[in-house]
Amino acid sequence: MRKTKETAYAKINLSLDVLGRLDNGYHIVKMIMQTIDLYDELVFETQDRECSSMEITLMSDSGEIPGGEDNLIVRAVRRMEAKYGIRRDLKITLKKNIPVAAGMAGGSTDAAAALRAVRDLFVPEVSDEELQKIGVSLGADIPYCVTGGTQLSEGIGEVLAVLPDAPQCGLVVCKPPVNVSTAEIYRKYDSLEAVTHPDIDAQIDAISRGDLAGMAGLCGNVLEEVTGTMYPEIGEIEEFFVSKGALESKMTGSGPTVFSIFASKEEAKRAADAFEAVNREKNCKVIACEFIYRI
Ligand code: ATP
């Protein structure tokens, strides 16, 4: 029996812009992605016995995600099976810590972890770039999640450029108790008439200078115009954290999670505790965390 463990980290979008839409419905994006230290834990076990078709068993502690062949983890393994002719049974155990449908790429990062694990177990010669090519057909965030850190993601998520590490800071992520469908938010975005676009190139400059306040001030997300209108609590959460000293507070991905950037980890922790004290009955998930650069 052989076994490998994977840590599947969540991401936030320091900024997110939509530049256009292809005929097949995919959107052309420009986003700065950042890995954070909130993660799912996956264990992959194989008996190493050749079989005629790969049997995949997924055990998960989450009742919120699909099981079996619909799960992104299993779909990612199936892509590897088809591409590399893998004929070994696989048992996968998932401990889900990342909130589902939250804008933090929970499914994508699990899928990316599955690609890495299958590569490491069966086809170690396969490069990260190959995994990214396989992943993009399953989800726009998967190529980024294969390698993580601070990156610029463009095209439909497959054009990646590693950026200098974003300056370390205190971070709070806060997810109100609503689940958002990414597809629905993009559909509504397409019918918006006027949109204010973030200046992502200026944010890259701020990151390159290690200018935390500059980077924070340039956070922006065009999808917030849609999700923020549907769920006013997003704006209320942002106001709360700004009143507690956040340099910036913005929505990540298609939402509804809000991230708040603080000058220090201590300030972030104090603000997270203050939010919990005041909003306990609102059922928000509040997590003080930090950036991660190498996965
Ligand atoms: P993104 O930020 O990439 O848009 P998200 O964080 O908003 O993603 P996910 O948590 O990835 O959203 O969930 C999106 C959908 O994928 C949900 O409907 C969920 O049921 C489905 N899904 C399939 N497999 C998984 C998985 N392993 N973990 C989480 N969600 C999964």
CSV table of C-alpha atoms in Angstrom, one decimal, residues 111-263:
chain,number,residue,atom,x,y,z
A,111,ALA,CA,-9.0,19.2,-7.5
A,112,ALA,CA,-5.5,20.6,-7.9
A,113,ALA,CA,-4.4,18.6,-4.8
A,114,ALA,CA,-5.8,15.5,-6.5
A,115,LEU,CA,-3.9,16.2,-9.7
A,116,ARG,CA,-0.6,16.6,-7.6
A,117,ALA,CA,-1.3,13.4,-5.6
A,118,VAL,CA,-2.0,11.2,-8.6
A,119,ARG,CA,1.1,12.6,-10.3
A,120,ASP,CA,3.2,11.9,-7.3
A,121,LEU,CA,1.8,8.4,-6.8
A,122,PHE,CA,1.8,7.2,-10.4
A,123,VAL,CA,3.4,9.5,-13.0
A,124,PRO,CA,6.1,11.5,-11.1
A,125,GLU,CA,7.7,12.7,-14.4
A,126,VAL,CA,4.6,14.9,-15.2
A,127,SER,CA,5.2,18.7,-14.8
A,128,ASP,CA,3.1,21.2,-12.9
A,129,GLU,CA,2.5,22.9,-16.3
A,130,GLU,CA,0.9,19.6,-17.6
A,131,LEU,CA,-1.3,19.4,-14.5
A,132,GLN,CA,-2.4,23.0,-15.1
A,133,LYS,CA,-3.4,22.2,-18.7
A,134,ILE,CA,-5.4,19.2,-17.5
A,135,GLY,CA,-7.0,21.3,-14.7
A,136,VAL,CA,-8.2,24.3,-16.7
A,137,SER,CA,-10.9,22.2,-18.4
A,138,LEU,CA,-12.4,21.5,-15.0
A,139,GLY,CA,-12.3,25.0,-13.5
A,140,ALA,CA,-10.6,28.4,-14.1
A,141,ASP,CA,-9.0,28.5,-10.7
A,142,ILE,CA,-7.5,25.0,-10.8
A,143,PRO,CA,-4.3,25.9,-12.8
A,144,TYR,CA,-3.4,28.5,-10.2
A,145,CYS,CA,-4.2,26.1,-7.3
A,146,VAL,CA,-1.7,23.6,-8.6
A,147,THR,CA,1.2,25.9,-7.6
A,148,GLY,CA,-0.4,28.7,-5.5
A,149,GLY,CA,1.4,31.7,-3.9
A,150,THR,CA,1.1,35.2,-5.3
A,151,GLN,CA,0.2,35.0,-9.0
A,152,LEU,CA,-1.4,37.0,-11.8
A,153,SER,CA,-4.1,34.8,-13.5
A,154,GLU,CA,-5.3,35.8,-17.0
A,155,GLY,CA,-7.1,34.3,-20.0
A,156,ILE,CA,-9.7,31.9,-18.7
A,157,GLY,CA,-7.3,31.2,-15.8
A,158,GLU,CA,-4.7,29.3,-17.7
A,159,VAL,CA,-2.2,32.2,-18.3
A,160,LEU,CA,-0.3,32.5,-15.1
A,161,ALA,CA,2.6,34.7,-14.0
A,162,VAL,CA,4.3,34.3,-10.7
A,163,LEU,CA,4.5,37.6,-8.9
A,164,PRO,CA,6.8,38.7,-6.1
A,165,ASP,CA,5.3,37.5,-2.7
A,166,ALA,CA,2.6,39.9,-1.6
A,167,PRO,CA,3.7,41.7,1.6
A,168,GLN,CA,2.8,39.7,4.8
A,169,CYS,CA,0.0,41.2,6.9
A,170,GLY,CA,-2.8,40.3,9.2
A,171,LEU,CA,-5.8,38.9,7.5
A,172,VAL,CA,-9.4,38.1,8.4
A,173,VAL,CA,-11.8,36.1,6.2
A,174,CYS,CA,-15.5,36.3,7.0
A,175,LYS,CA,-18.2,34.3,5.3
A,176,PRO,CA,-21.8,35.2,5.8
A,177,PRO,CA,-24.2,32.3,5.9
A,178,VAL,CA,-25.2,32.4,2.2
A,179,ASN,CA,-23.8,30.2,-0.5
A,180,VAL,CA,-23.2,31.8,-3.9
A,181,SER,CA,-23.3,30.1,-7.3
A,182,THR,CA,-20.3,31.4,-9.3
A,183,ALA,CA,-22.2,30.7,-12.6
A,184,GLU,CA,-25.2,32.8,-11.5
A,185,ILE,CA,-23.0,35.7,-10.5
A,186,TYR,CA,-21.1,35.7,-13.8
A,187,ARG,CA,-24.5,35.6,-15.7
A,188,LYS,CA,-25.7,38.6,-13.8
A,189,TYR,CA,-22.4,40.4,-14.3
A,190,ASP,CA,-22.8,40.1,-18.1
A,191,SER,CA,-26.0,42.2,-18.0
A,192,LEU,CA,-24.4,45.1,-15.9
A,193,GLU,CA,-24.2,48.3,-17.9
A,194,ALA,CA,-21.3,50.1,-16.3
A,195,VAL,CA,-18.5,48.6,-14.2
A,196,THR,CA,-15.6,50.2,-12.4
A,197,HIS,CA,-12.5,48.2,-13.1
A,198,PRO,CA,-9.6,47.8,-10.6
A,199,ASP,CA,-6.1,49.0,-11.6
A,200,ILE,CA,-4.4,45.6,-11.4
A,201,ASP,CA,-1.1,46.8,-13.0
A,202,ALA,CA,-0.8,49.4,-10.3
A,203,GLN,CA,-1.5,46.7,-7.6
A,204,ILE,CA,1.3,44.6,-9.1
A,205,ASP,CA,3.7,47.6,-8.8
A,206,ALA,CA,2.7,48.0,-5.2
A,207,ILE,CA,3.3,44.3,-4.5
A,208,SER,CA,6.7,44.5,-6.2
A,209,ARG,CA,7.6,47.4,-4.0
A,210,GLY,CA,6.5,45.5,-0.9
A,211,ASP,CA,4.0,48.4,-0.3
A,212,LEU,CA,1.3,46.9,1.9
A,213,ALA,CA,-0.9,50.0,2.2
A,214,GLY,CA,-0.6,50.6,-1.5
A,215,MET,CA,-1.5,47.0,-2.4
A,216,ALA,CA,-4.5,47.0,0.0
A,217,GLY,CA,-5.8,50.3,-1.4
A,218,LEU,CA,-5.8,48.9,-4.9
A,219,CYS,CA,-7.9,45.8,-4.0
A,220,GLY,CA,-11.0,45.6,-6.2
A,221,ASN,CA,-13.5,43.0,-7.5
A,222,VAL,CA,-16.0,43.7,-10.3
A,223,LEU,CA,-18.2,40.8,-9.2
A,224,GLU,CA,-18.8,42.6,-5.9
A,225,GLU,CA,-21.2,44.9,-7.9
A,226,VAL,CA,-23.4,41.8,-8.4
A,227,THR,CA,-23.0,39.8,-5.2
A,228,GLY,CA,-22.8,42.9,-2.9
A,229,THR,CA,-26.2,44.1,-4.3
A,230,MET,CA,-27.8,40.7,-3.7
A,231,TYR,CA,-26.4,40.4,-0.2
A,232,PRO,CA,-26.1,43.8,1.6
A,233,GLU,CA,-24.4,42.0,4.6
A,234,ILE,CA,-21.2,41.9,2.5
A,235,GLY,CA,-21.0,45.7,2.6
A,236,GLU,CA,-21.9,45.7,6.3
A,237,ILE,CA,-19.0,43.2,7.1
A,238,GLU,CA,-16.6,45.4,5.2
A,239,GLU,CA,-17.7,48.5,7.1
A,240,PHE,CA,-17.2,46.7,10.4
A,241,PHE,CA,-13.7,45.6,9.6
A,242,VAL,CA,-12.7,49.0,8.2
A,243,SER,CA,-14.0,50.6,11.5
A,244,LYS,CA,-11.7,48.2,13.3
A,245,GLY,CA,-8.6,49.4,11.4
A,246,ALA,CA,-8.5,47.3,8.3
A,247,LEU,CA,-6.4,48.9,5.5
A,248,GLU,CA,-9.0,47.4,3.1
A,249,SER,CA,-11.9,45.0,3.2
A,250,LYS,CA,-13.2,43.4,-0.1
A,251,MET,CA,-15.1,40.4,-1.4
A,252,THR,CA,-13.1,37.5,-2.8
A,253,GLY,CA,-14.1,35.6,-6.0
A,254,SER,CA,-17.8,35.6,-6.7
A,255,GLY,CA,-18.3,35.9,-3.0
A,256,PRO,CA,-19.8,36.1,-0.5
A,257,THR,CA,-16.6,35.8,1.7
A,258,VAL,CA,-15.0,39.2,2.6
A,259,PHE,CA,-11.3,39.5,3.4
A,260,SER,CA,-9.9,42.3,5.4
A,261,ILE,CA,-6.2,43.3,5.4
A,262,PHE,CA,-4.5,44.6,8.6
A,263,ALA,CA,-1.1,46.0,9.2
